[in-house]
PDB file of C-alpha atoms in Angstrom:
ATOM      1  CA  UNK A  75     390.338 137.473 174.784  1.00  0.00           C
ATOM      2  CA  UNK A  76     393.024 137.757 172.074  1.00  0.00           C
ATOM      3  CA  UNK A  77     391.213 135.440 169.709  1.00  0.00           C
ATOM      4  CA  UNK A  78     387.568 136.155 170.293  1.00  0.00           C
ATOM      5  CA  UNK A  79     386.111 137.167 166.977  1.00  0.00           C
ATOM      6  CA  UNK A  80     384.160 140.029 168.493  1.00  0.00           C
ATOM      7  CA  UNK A  81     385.808 140.438 171.868  1.00  0.00           C
ATOM      8  CA  UNK A  82     384.517 139.540 175.300  1.00  0.00           C
ATOM      9  CA  UNK A  83     384.287 141.130 178.693  1.00  0.00           C
ATOM     10  CA  UNK A  84     385.234 144.684 179.516  1.00  0.00           C
ATOM     11  CA  UNK A  85     388.354 146.328 178.260  1.00  0.00           C
ATOM     12  CA  UNK A  86     391.045 146.551 180.920  1.00  0.00           C
ATOM     13  CA  UNK A  87     392.635 149.562 179.243  1.00  0.00           C
ATOM     14  CA  UNK A  88     392.584 152.695 181.360  1.00  0.00           C
ATOM     15  CA  UNK A  89     394.581 155.189 179.339  1.00  0.00           C
ATOM     16  CA  UNK A  90     393.761 156.988 176.110  1.00  0.00           C
ATOM     17  CA  UNK A  91     395.040 157.534 173.477  1.00  0.00           C
ATOM     18  CA  UNK A  92     396.393 154.012 173.422  1.00  0.00           C
ATOM     19  CA  UNK A  93     398.526 154.023 170.296  1.00  0.00           C
ATOM     20  CA  UNK A  94     401.882 155.623 169.632  1.00  0.00           C
ATOM     21  CA  UNK A  95     400.962 155.514 165.921  1.00  0.00           C
ATOM     22  CA  UNK A  96     398.181 158.094 166.246  1.00  0.00           C
ATOM     23  CA  UNK A  97     398.458 161.227 164.092  1.00  0.00           C
ATOM     24  CA  UNK A  98     395.928 163.917 163.128  1.00  0.00           C
ATOM     25  CA  UNK A  99     393.597 162.618 160.436  1.00  0.00           C
ATOM     26  CA  UNK A 100     395.010 159.081 160.579  1.00  0.00           C
ATOM     27  CA  UNK A 101     392.785 156.129 161.419  1.00  0.00           C
ATOM     28  CA  UNK A 102     394.385 153.707 163.864  1.00  0.00           C
ATOM     29  CA  UNK A 103     392.690 150.305 163.730  1.00  0.00           C
ATOM     30  CA  UNK A 104     392.979 148.048 166.770  1.00  0.00           C
ATOM     31  CA  UNK A 105     392.422 144.294 166.654  1.00  0.00           C
ATOM     32  CA  UNK A 106     394.132 140.943 166.365  1.00  0.00           C
ATOM     33  CA  UNK A 107     396.851 140.476 163.800  1.00  0.00           C
ATOM     34  CA  UNK A 108     397.166 138.153 160.810  1.00  0.00           C
ATOM     35  CA  UNK A 109     397.271 134.376 160.826  1.00  0.00           C
ATOM     36  CA  UNK A 110     399.496 132.270 158.618  1.00  0.00           C
ATOM     37  CA  UNK A 111     396.794 131.889 155.927  1.00  0.00           C
ATOM     38  CA  UNK A 112     394.473 134.885 156.390  1.00  0.00           C
ATOM     39  CA  UNK A 113     395.262 138.578 156.924  1.00  0.00           C
ATOM     40  CA  UNK A 114     392.813 138.748 159.801  1.00  0.00           C
ATOM     41  CA  UNK A 115     390.966 135.871 161.506  1.00  0.00           C
ATOM     42  CA  UNK A 116     388.229 138.223 162.712  1.00  0.00           C
ATOM     43  CA  UNK A 117     385.654 138.937 159.983  1.00  0.00           C
ATOM     44  CA  UNK A 118     384.659 142.100 161.835  1.00  0.00           C
ATOM     45  CA  UNK A 119     388.193 143.498 161.779  1.00  0.00           C
ATOM     46  CA  UNK A 120     388.753 142.394 158.189  1.00  0.00           C
ATOM     47  CA  UNK A 121     385.451 143.984 157.125  1.00  0.00           C
ATOM     48  CA  UNK A 122     386.676 147.328 158.438  1.00  0.00           C
ATOM     49  CA  UNK A 123     390.138 146.964 156.913  1.00  0.00           C
ATOM     50  CA  UNK A 124     388.634 146.132 153.519  1.00  0.00           C
ATOM     51  CA  UNK A 125     386.215 149.062 153.731  1.00  0.00           C
ATOM     52  CA  UNK A 126     389.113 151.406 154.472  1.00  0.00           C
ATOM     53  CA  UNK A 127     390.930 150.164 151.394  1.00  0.00           C
ATOM     54  CA  UNK A 128     387.804 150.469 149.258  1.00  0.00           C
ATOM     55  CA  UNK A 129     387.285 154.039 150.471  1.00  0.00           C
ATOM     56  CA  UNK A 130     390.978 154.974 150.061  1.00  0.00           C
ATOM     57  CA  UNK A 131     391.235 156.036 153.698  1.00  0.00           C
ATOM     58  CA  UNK A 132     394.739 155.895 155.112  1.00  0.00           C
ATOM     59  CA  UNK A 133     395.069 153.773 158.231  1.00  0.00           C
ATOM     60  CA  UNK A 134     397.586 151.956 160.369  1.00  0.00           C
ATOM     61  CA  UNK A 135     397.037 148.756 162.288  1.00  0.00           C
ATOM     62  CA  UNK A 136     397.917 148.445 165.973  1.00  0.00           C
ATOM     63  CA  UNK A 137     397.787 144.986 167.580  1.00  0.00           C
ATOM     64  CA  UNK A 138     399.037 146.107 170.971  1.00  0.00           C
ATOM     65  CA  UNK A 139     395.593 146.765 172.453  1.00  0.00           C
ATOM     66  CA  UNK A 140     392.982 144.782 170.487  1.00  0.00           C
ATOM     67  CA  UNK A 141     389.951 145.359 172.727  1.00  0.00           C
ATOM     68  CA  UNK A 142     388.185 148.707 172.936  1.00  0.00           C
ATOM     69  CA  UNK A 143     386.123 150.141 175.792  1.00  0.00           C
ATOM     70  CA  UNK A 144     383.171 147.930 174.821  1.00  0.00           C
ATOM     71  CA  UNK A 145     385.342 144.842 175.133  1.00  0.00           C
ATOM     72  CA  UNK A 146     385.036 144.274 171.387  1.00  0.00           C
ATOM     73  CA  UNK A 147     387.196 144.446 168.301  1.00  0.00           C
ATOM     74  CA  UNK A 148     387.786 146.263 166.086  1.00  0.00           C
ATOM     75  CA  UNK A 149     387.955 149.723 167.523  1.00  0.00           C
ATOM     76  CA  UNK A 150     389.673 152.783 166.132  1.00  0.00           C
ATOM     77  CA  UNK A 151     391.318 155.991 167.213  1.00  0.00           C
ATOM     78  CA  UNK A 152     390.830 159.105 165.113  1.00  0.00           C
ATOM     79  CA  UNK A 153     391.778 162.643 166.095  1.00  0.00           C
ATOM     80  CA  UNK A 154     391.860 161.900 169.809  1.00  0.00           C
ATOM     81  CA  UNK A 155     388.586 159.999 169.975  1.00  0.00           C
ATOM     82  CA  UNK A 156     387.834 156.294 170.059  1.00  0.00           C
ATOM     83  CA  UNK A 157     385.064 154.528 168.165  1.00  0.00           C
ATOM     84  CA  UNK A 158     383.887 150.966 168.709  1.00  0.00           C
ATOM     85  CA  UNK A 159     381.995 148.291 166.740  1.00  0.00           C
ATOM     86  CA  UNK A 160     382.756 147.793 163.055  1.00  0.00           C
ATOM     87  CA  UNK A 161     379.300 148.911 161.888  1.00  0.00           C
ATOM     88  CA  UNK A 162     379.318 152.133 163.911  1.00  0.00           C
ATOM     89  CA  UNK A 163     382.912 152.784 162.873  1.00  0.00           C
ATOM     90  CA  UNK A 164     382.076 152.453 159.178  1.00  0.00           C
ATOM     91  CA  UNK A 165     379.060 154.735 159.585  1.00  0.00           C
ATOM     92  CA  UNK A 166     381.228 157.372 161.294  1.00  0.00           C
ATOM     93  CA  UNK A 167     384.050 157.137 158.744  1.00  0.00           C
ATOM     94  CA  UNK A 168     381.608 157.351 155.852  1.00  0.00           C
ATOM     95  CA  UNK A 169     380.462 160.732 157.148  1.00  0.00           C
ATOM     96  CA  UNK A 170     383.854 161.963 158.352  1.00  0.00           C
ATOM     97  CA  UNK A 171     385.634 161.206 155.049  1.00  0.00           C
ATOM     98  CA  UNK A 172     382.665 161.763 152.717  1.00  0.00           C
ATOM     99  CA  UNK A 173     382.852 158.206 151.412  1.00  0.00           C
ATOM    100  CA  UNK A 174     380.707 157.846 148.303  1.00  0.00           C
ATOM    101  CA  UNK A 175     380.792 154.128 147.487  1.00  0.00           C
ATOM    102  CA  UNK A 176     377.179 153.647 148.624  1.00  0.00           C
ATOM    103  CA  UNK A 177     375.796 156.942 147.339  1.00  0.00           C
ATOM    104  CA  UNK A 178     373.996 155.444 144.349  1.00  0.00           C
ATOM    105  CA  UNK A 179     372.236 152.666 146.221  1.00  0.00           C
ATOM    106  CA  UNK A 180     368.447 152.632 146.300  1.00  0.00           C
ATOM    107  CA  UNK A 181     366.525 152.180 149.529  1.00  0.00           C
ATOM    108  CA  UNK A 182     365.784 148.612 148.469  1.00  0.00           C
ATOM    109  CA  UNK A 183     369.480 147.910 147.913  1.00  0.00           C
ATOM    110  CA  UNK A 184     370.310 149.375 151.317  1.00  0.00           C
ATOM    111  CA  UNK A 185     367.695 147.108 152.878  1.00  0.00           C
ATOM    112  CA  UNK A 186     369.145 144.064 151.110  1.00  0.00           C
ATOM    113  CA  UNK A 187     372.588 145.035 152.391  1.00  0.00           C
ATOM    114  CA  UNK A 188     371.279 145.252 155.945  1.00  0.00           C
ATOM    115  CA  UNK A 189     369.677 141.814 155.769  1.00  0.00           C
ATOM    116  CA  UNK A 190     372.833 140.246 154.320  1.00  0.00           C
ATOM    117  CA  UNK A 191     375.030 141.884 156.958  1.00  0.00           C
ATOM    118  CA  UNK A 192     372.903 140.820 159.900  1.00  0.00           C
ATOM    119  CA  UNK A 193     372.542 137.268 158.591  1.00  0.00           C
ATOM    120  CA  UNK A 194     376.310 136.908 158.332  1.00  0.00           C
ATOM    121  CA  UNK A 195     377.205 138.674 161.559  1.00  0.00           C
ATOM    122  CA  UNK A 196     374.515 137.260 163.813  1.00  0.00           C
ATOM    123  CA  UNK A 197     373.934 133.773 162.405  1.00  0.00           C
ATOM    124  CA  UNK A 198     376.288 132.503 159.707  1.00  0.00           C
ATOM    125  CA  UNK A 199     379.444 133.181 161.688  1.00  0.00           C
ATOM    126  CA  UNK A 200     378.263 130.915 164.523  1.00  0.00           C
ATOM    127  CA  UNK A 201     377.375 128.044 162.206  1.00  0.00           C
ATOM    128  CA  UNK A 202     380.570 128.227 160.157  1.00  0.00           C
ATOM    129  CA  UNK A 203     383.641 130.053 161.439  1.00  0.00           C
ATOM    130  CA  UNK A 204     383.115 129.918 165.201  1.00  0.00           C
ATOM    131  CA  UNK A 205     381.756 126.381 165.331  1.00  0.00           C
ATOM    132  CA  UNK A 206     384.356 124.868 163.018  1.00  0.00           C
ATOM    133  CA  UNK A 207     387.351 126.908 164.110  1.00  0.00           C
ATOM    134  CA  UNK A 208     386.832 126.901 167.862  1.00  0.00           C
ATOM    135  CA  UNK A 209     384.743 123.808 168.604  1.00  0.00           C
ATOM    136  CA  UNK A 210     385.596 121.259 165.942  1.00  0.00           C
ATOM    137  CA  UNK A 211     389.178 122.148 165.036  1.00  0.00           C
ATOM    138  CA  UNK A 212     390.793 124.377 167.666  1.00  0.00           C
ATOM    139  CA  UNK A 213     394.187 122.685 167.238  1.00  0.00           C
ATOM    140  CA  UNK A 214     394.286 123.714 163.589  1.00  0.00           C
ATOM    141  CA  UNK A 215     393.362 127.279 164.534  1.00  0.00           C
ATOM    142  CA  UNK A 216     396.073 127.400 167.191  1.00  0.00           C
ATOM    143  CA  UNK A 217     398.608 126.160 164.644  1.00  0.00           C
ATOM    144  CA  UNK A 218     397.384 128.641 162.027  1.00  0.00           C
ATOM    145  CA  UNK A 219     397.866 131.510 164.476  1.00  0.00           C
ATOM    146  CA  UNK A 220     401.308 130.118 165.406  1.00  0.00           C
ATOM    147  CA  UNK A 221     400.628 130.267 169.105  1.00  0.00           C
ATOM    148  CA  UNK A 222     403.254 129.018 171.540  1.00  0.00           C
ATOM    149  CA  UNK A 223     402.240 125.637 172.973  1.00  0.00           C
ATOM    150  CA  UNK A 224     401.503 127.033 176.445  1.00  0.00           C
ATOM    151  CA  UNK A 225     399.266 129.764 175.005  1.00  0.00           C
ATOM    152  CA  UNK A 226     397.436 127.064 173.081  1.00  0.00           C
ATOM    153  CA  UNK A 227     396.826 125.128 176.284  1.00  0.00           C
ATOM    154  CA  UNK A 228     395.505 128.242 178.034  1.00  0.00           C
ATOM    155  CA  UNK A 229     393.360 128.999 175.007  1.00  0.00           C
ATOM    156  CA  UNK A 230     391.682 125.580 175.109  1.00  0.00           C
ATOM    157  CA  UNK A 231     391.261 125.533 178.875  1.00  0.00           C
ATOM    158  CA  UNK A 232     389.948 129.025 179.484  1.00  0.00           C
ATOM    159  CA  UNK A 233     388.626 130.352 176.213  1.00  0.00           C
ATOM    160  CA  UNK A 234     386.770 127.535 174.470  1.00  0.00           C
ATOM    161  CA  UNK A 235     384.380 126.702 177.363  1.00  0.00           C
ATOM    162  CA  UNK A 236     382.891 130.244 177.345  1.00  0.00           C
ATOM    163  CA  UNK A 237     382.555 130.020 173.569  1.00  0.00           C
ATOM    164  CA  UNK A 238     380.538 126.816 173.985  1.00  0.00           C
ATOM    165  CA  UNK A 239     378.336 128.595 176.511  1.00  0.00           C
ATOM    166  CA  UNK A 240     377.844 131.494 174.092  1.00  0.00           C
ATOM    167  CA  UNK A 241     376.896 129.073 171.323  1.00  0.00           C
ATOM    168  CA  UNK A 242     374.298 127.518 173.588  1.00  0.00           C
ATOM    169  CA  UNK A 243     372.999 130.922 174.639  1.00  0.00           C
ATOM    170  CA  UNK A 244     372.742 132.004 171.010  1.00  0.00           C
ATOM    171  CA  UNK A 245     370.676 128.889 170.359  1.00  0.00           C
ATOM    172  CA  UNK A 246     372.710 127.408 167.558  1.00  0.00           C
ATOM    173  CA  UNK A 247     374.750 125.347 170.017  1.00  0.00           C
ATOM    174  CA  UNK A 248     371.605 123.454 171.040  1.00  0.00           C
ATOM    175  CA  UNK A 249     371.518 121.774 167.623  1.00  0.00           C
ATOM    176  CA  UNK A 250     373.252 118.643 166.375  1.00  0.00           C
ATOM    177  CA  UNK A 251     376.288 118.885 164.086  1.00  0.00           C
ATOM    178  CA  UNK A 252     374.088 117.947 161.136  1.00  0.00           C
ATOM    179  CA  UNK A 253     371.561 120.650 161.996  1.00  0.00           C
ATOM    180  CA  UNK A 254     374.284 123.290 162.353  1.00  0.00           C
ATOM    181  CA  UNK A 255     375.669 122.323 158.967  1.00  0.00           C
ATOM    182  CA  UNK A 256     372.154 122.556 157.530  1.00  0.00           C
ATOM    183  CA  UNK A 257     371.824 126.101 158.897  1.00  0.00           C
ATOM    184  CA  UNK A 258     375.199 127.077 157.465  1.00  0.00           C
ATOM    185  CA  UNK A 259     374.394 125.595 154.076  1.00  0.00           C
ATOM    186  CA  UNK A 260     371.080 127.456 153.948  1.00  0.00           C
ATOM    187  CA  UNK A 261     372.779 130.782 154.661  1.00  0.00           C
ATOM    188  CA  UNK A 262     375.527 130.273 152.103  1.00  0.00           C
ATOM    189  CA  UNK A 263     373.186 129.022 149.391  1.00  0.00           C
ATOM    190  CA  UNK A 264     370.947 132.048 149.952  1.00  0.00           C
ATOM    191  CA  UNK A 265     373.976 134.328 149.666  1.00  0.00           C
ATOM    192  CA  UNK A 266     375.012 132.563 146.479  1.00  0.00           C
ATOM    193  CA  UNK A 267     371.510 132.991 145.032  1.00  0.00           C
ATOM    194  CA  UNK A 268     371.578 136.719 145.791  1.00  0.00           C
ATOM    195  CA  UNK A 269     374.934 137.161 144.067  1.00  0.00           C
ATOM    196  CA  UNK A 270     373.950 135.118 140.980  1.00  0.00           C
ATOM    197  CA  UNK A 271     376.391 135.931 138.164  1.00  0.00           C
ATOM    198  CA  UNK A 272     377.064 139.529 139.212  1.00  0.00           C
ATOM    199  CA  UNK A 273     380.580 140.761 139.916  1.00  0.00           C
ATOM    200  CA  UNK A 274     379.456 142.276 143.201  1.00  0.00           C
ATOM    201  CA  UNK A 275     376.348 141.945 145.317  1.00  0.00           C
ATOM    202  CA  UNK A 276     374.596 145.092 144.177  1.00  0.00           C
ATOM    203  CA  UNK A 277     375.854 145.304 140.631  1.00  0.00           C
ATOM    204  CA  UNK A 278     379.003 145.951 138.633  1.00  0.00           C
ATOM    205  CA  UNK A 279     380.654 148.161 141.250  1.00  0.00           C
ATOM    206  CA  UNK A 280     381.529 147.181 144.844  1.00  0.00           C
ATOM    207  CA  UNK A 281     379.802 148.709 147.850  1.00  0.00           C
ATOM    208  CA  UNK A 282     380.196 148.427 151.599  1.00  0.00           C
ATOM    209  CA  UNK A 283     378.260 145.157 151.787  1.00  0.00           C
ATOM    210  CA  UNK A 284     380.881 143.539 149.577  1.00  0.00           C
ATOM    211  CA  UNK A 285     383.524 144.312 152.204  1.00  0.00           C
ATOM    212  CA  UNK A 286     381.336 142.605 154.788  1.00  0.00           C
ATOM    213  CA  UNK A 287     380.622 139.488 152.722  1.00  0.00           C
ATOM    214  CA  UNK A 288     384.252 139.191 151.666  1.00  0.00           C
ATOM    215  CA  UNK A 289     385.482 139.278 155.261  1.00  0.00           C
ATOM    216  CA  UNK A 290     383.351 136.234 156.045  1.00  0.00           C
ATOM    217  CA  UNK A 291     383.767 134.209 152.863  1.00  0.00           C
ATOM    218  CA  UNK A 292     387.532 134.679 152.754  1.00  0.00           C
ATOM    219  CA  UNK A 293     387.748 133.404 156.323  1.00  0.00           C
ATOM    220  CA  UNK A 294     385.820 130.291 155.289  1.00  0.00           C
ATOM    221  CA  UNK A 295     387.830 129.684 152.105  1.00  0.00           C
ATOM    222  CA  UNK A 296     391.283 130.618 153.411  1.00  0.00           C
ATOM    223  CA  UNK A 297     390.903 130.866 157.192  1.00  0.00           C
ATOM    224  CA  UNK A 298     389.594 127.364 157.929  1.00  0.00           C
ATOM    225  CA  UNK A 299     391.377 124.074 157.419  1.00  0.00           C
ATOM    226  CA  UNK A 300     391.368 123.024 153.755  1.00  0.00           C
ATOM    227  CA  UNK A 301     388.923 120.136 153.532  1.00  0.00           C
ATOM    228  CA  UNK A 302     386.872 121.240 156.539  1.00  0.00           C
ATOM    229  CA  UNK A 303     383.144 121.008 155.889  1.00  0.00           C
ATOM    230  CA  UNK A 304     382.463 124.781 155.570  1.00  0.00           C
ATOM    231  CA  UNK A 305     385.457 125.061 153.254  1.00  0.00           C
ATOM    232  CA  UNK A 306     384.352 122.143 151.077  1.00  0.00           C
ATOM    233  CA  UNK A 307     380.717 123.224 151.085  1.00  0.00           C
ATOM    234  CA  UNK A 308     381.649 126.699 149.862  1.00  0.00           C
ATOM    235  CA  UNK A 309     383.945 125.423 147.114  1.00  0.00           C
ATOM    236  CA  UNK A 310     381.620 122.673 145.881  1.00  0.00           C
ATOM    237  CA  UNK A 311     378.209 124.312 146.222  1.00  0.00           C
ATOM    238  CA  UNK A 312     378.845 128.055 145.940  1.00  0.00           C
ATOM    239  CA  UNK A 313     381.456 128.567 143.202  1.00  0.00           C
ATOM    240  CA  UNK A 314     380.222 132.098 142.511  1.00  0.00           C
ATOM    241  CA  UNK A 315     381.024 133.046 146.125  1.00  0.00           C
ATOM    242  CA  UNK A 316     384.524 131.646 145.678  1.00  0.00           C
ATOM    243  CA  UNK A 317     384.955 133.686 142.496  1.00  0.00           C
ATOM    244  CA  UNK A 318     383.620 136.792 144.267  1.00  0.00           C
ATOM    245  CA  UNK A 319     386.011 136.265 147.178  1.00  0.00           C
ATOM    246  CA  UNK A 320     389.032 135.937 144.913  1.00  0.00           C
ATOM    247  CA  UNK A 321     387.899 138.970 142.904  1.00  0.00           C
ATOM    248  CA  UNK A 322     387.765 141.089 146.063  1.00  0.00           C
ATOM    249  CA  UNK A 323     391.039 139.663 147.347  1.00  0.00           C
ATOM    250  CA  UNK A 324     392.885 140.495 144.128  1.00  0.00           C
ATOM    251  CA  UNK A 325     391.347 143.965 143.904  1.00  0.00           C
ATOM    252  CA  UNK A 326     391.835 145.158 147.477  1.00  0.00           C
ATOM    253  CA  UNK A 327     394.467 142.870 148.969  1.00  0.00           C
ATOM    254  CA  UNK A 328     397.292 142.575 146.418  1.00  0.00           C
ATOM    255  CA  UNK A 329     399.667 142.415 149.398  1.00  0.00           C
ATOM    256  CA  UNK A 330     397.796 139.479 151.016  1.00  0.00           C
ATOM    257  CA  UNK A 331     400.649 136.984 150.676  1.00  0.00           C
ATOM    258  CA  UNK A 332     403.182 139.543 151.868  1.00  0.00           C
ATOM    259  CA  UNK A 333     401.151 140.223 155.017  1.00  0.00           C
ATOM    260  CA  UNK A 334     400.647 136.597 156.006  1.00  0.00           C
ATOM    261  CA  UNK A 335     404.285 135.793 155.240  1.00  0.00           C
ATOM    262  CA  UNK A 336     405.275 138.143 158.060  1.00  0.00           C
ATOM    263  CA  UNK A 337     403.223 136.196 160.605  1.00  0.00           C
TER     264      UNK A 337
END
């Protein structure tokens, strides 16, 4: 369960609070830690982390108990309560900390954000990150996460088969490699067309949807093997998404290299 991008099964944790880092008013984020090339291999965790930085909300990261009561990551602790699912967490924090980064969005812009988010989180991730990282190139992923050899063996024996079953259940796993790549390309080209030549997806200033998109695109550009087909497709066919990703990375993750160097 350590590497599942969204978590699986039920949390085995019985006690709460679960972190020794918890303090009044401090957000404790739970999830998997960094890899050797990306600060978080889970787009859902990285989306939340980036949002917290955008909103200037202080937080600490606790890797000791990555799965919450829903069996998913990320989850957070705040003032003695736990909150699960990145989308629900962001909604709660926006209210709790009076976050204003989306205040000027129109109803149409909010609708566009919703469609982008759900496309990435419910479709694109399966055709790009999950399929490439866990089905096509699990050895590279294991190396990137610097897993001990025996953990890598366990990972391939007991974790990848359920992922294949989930891919089939989702429907995308019933397609050929070429068809999956076609789906991925369609999603990314649509995202590129929506961005056009703007700095951010909804204009000159970043909003919450930019944290979401960034978490996915940075995992394709930096979190997959260089030269892998999603990586090459993004670089060759969606240069504006690459520029957007680097813009977000420089703006909100100036300590990126420092974090991954500690892995």
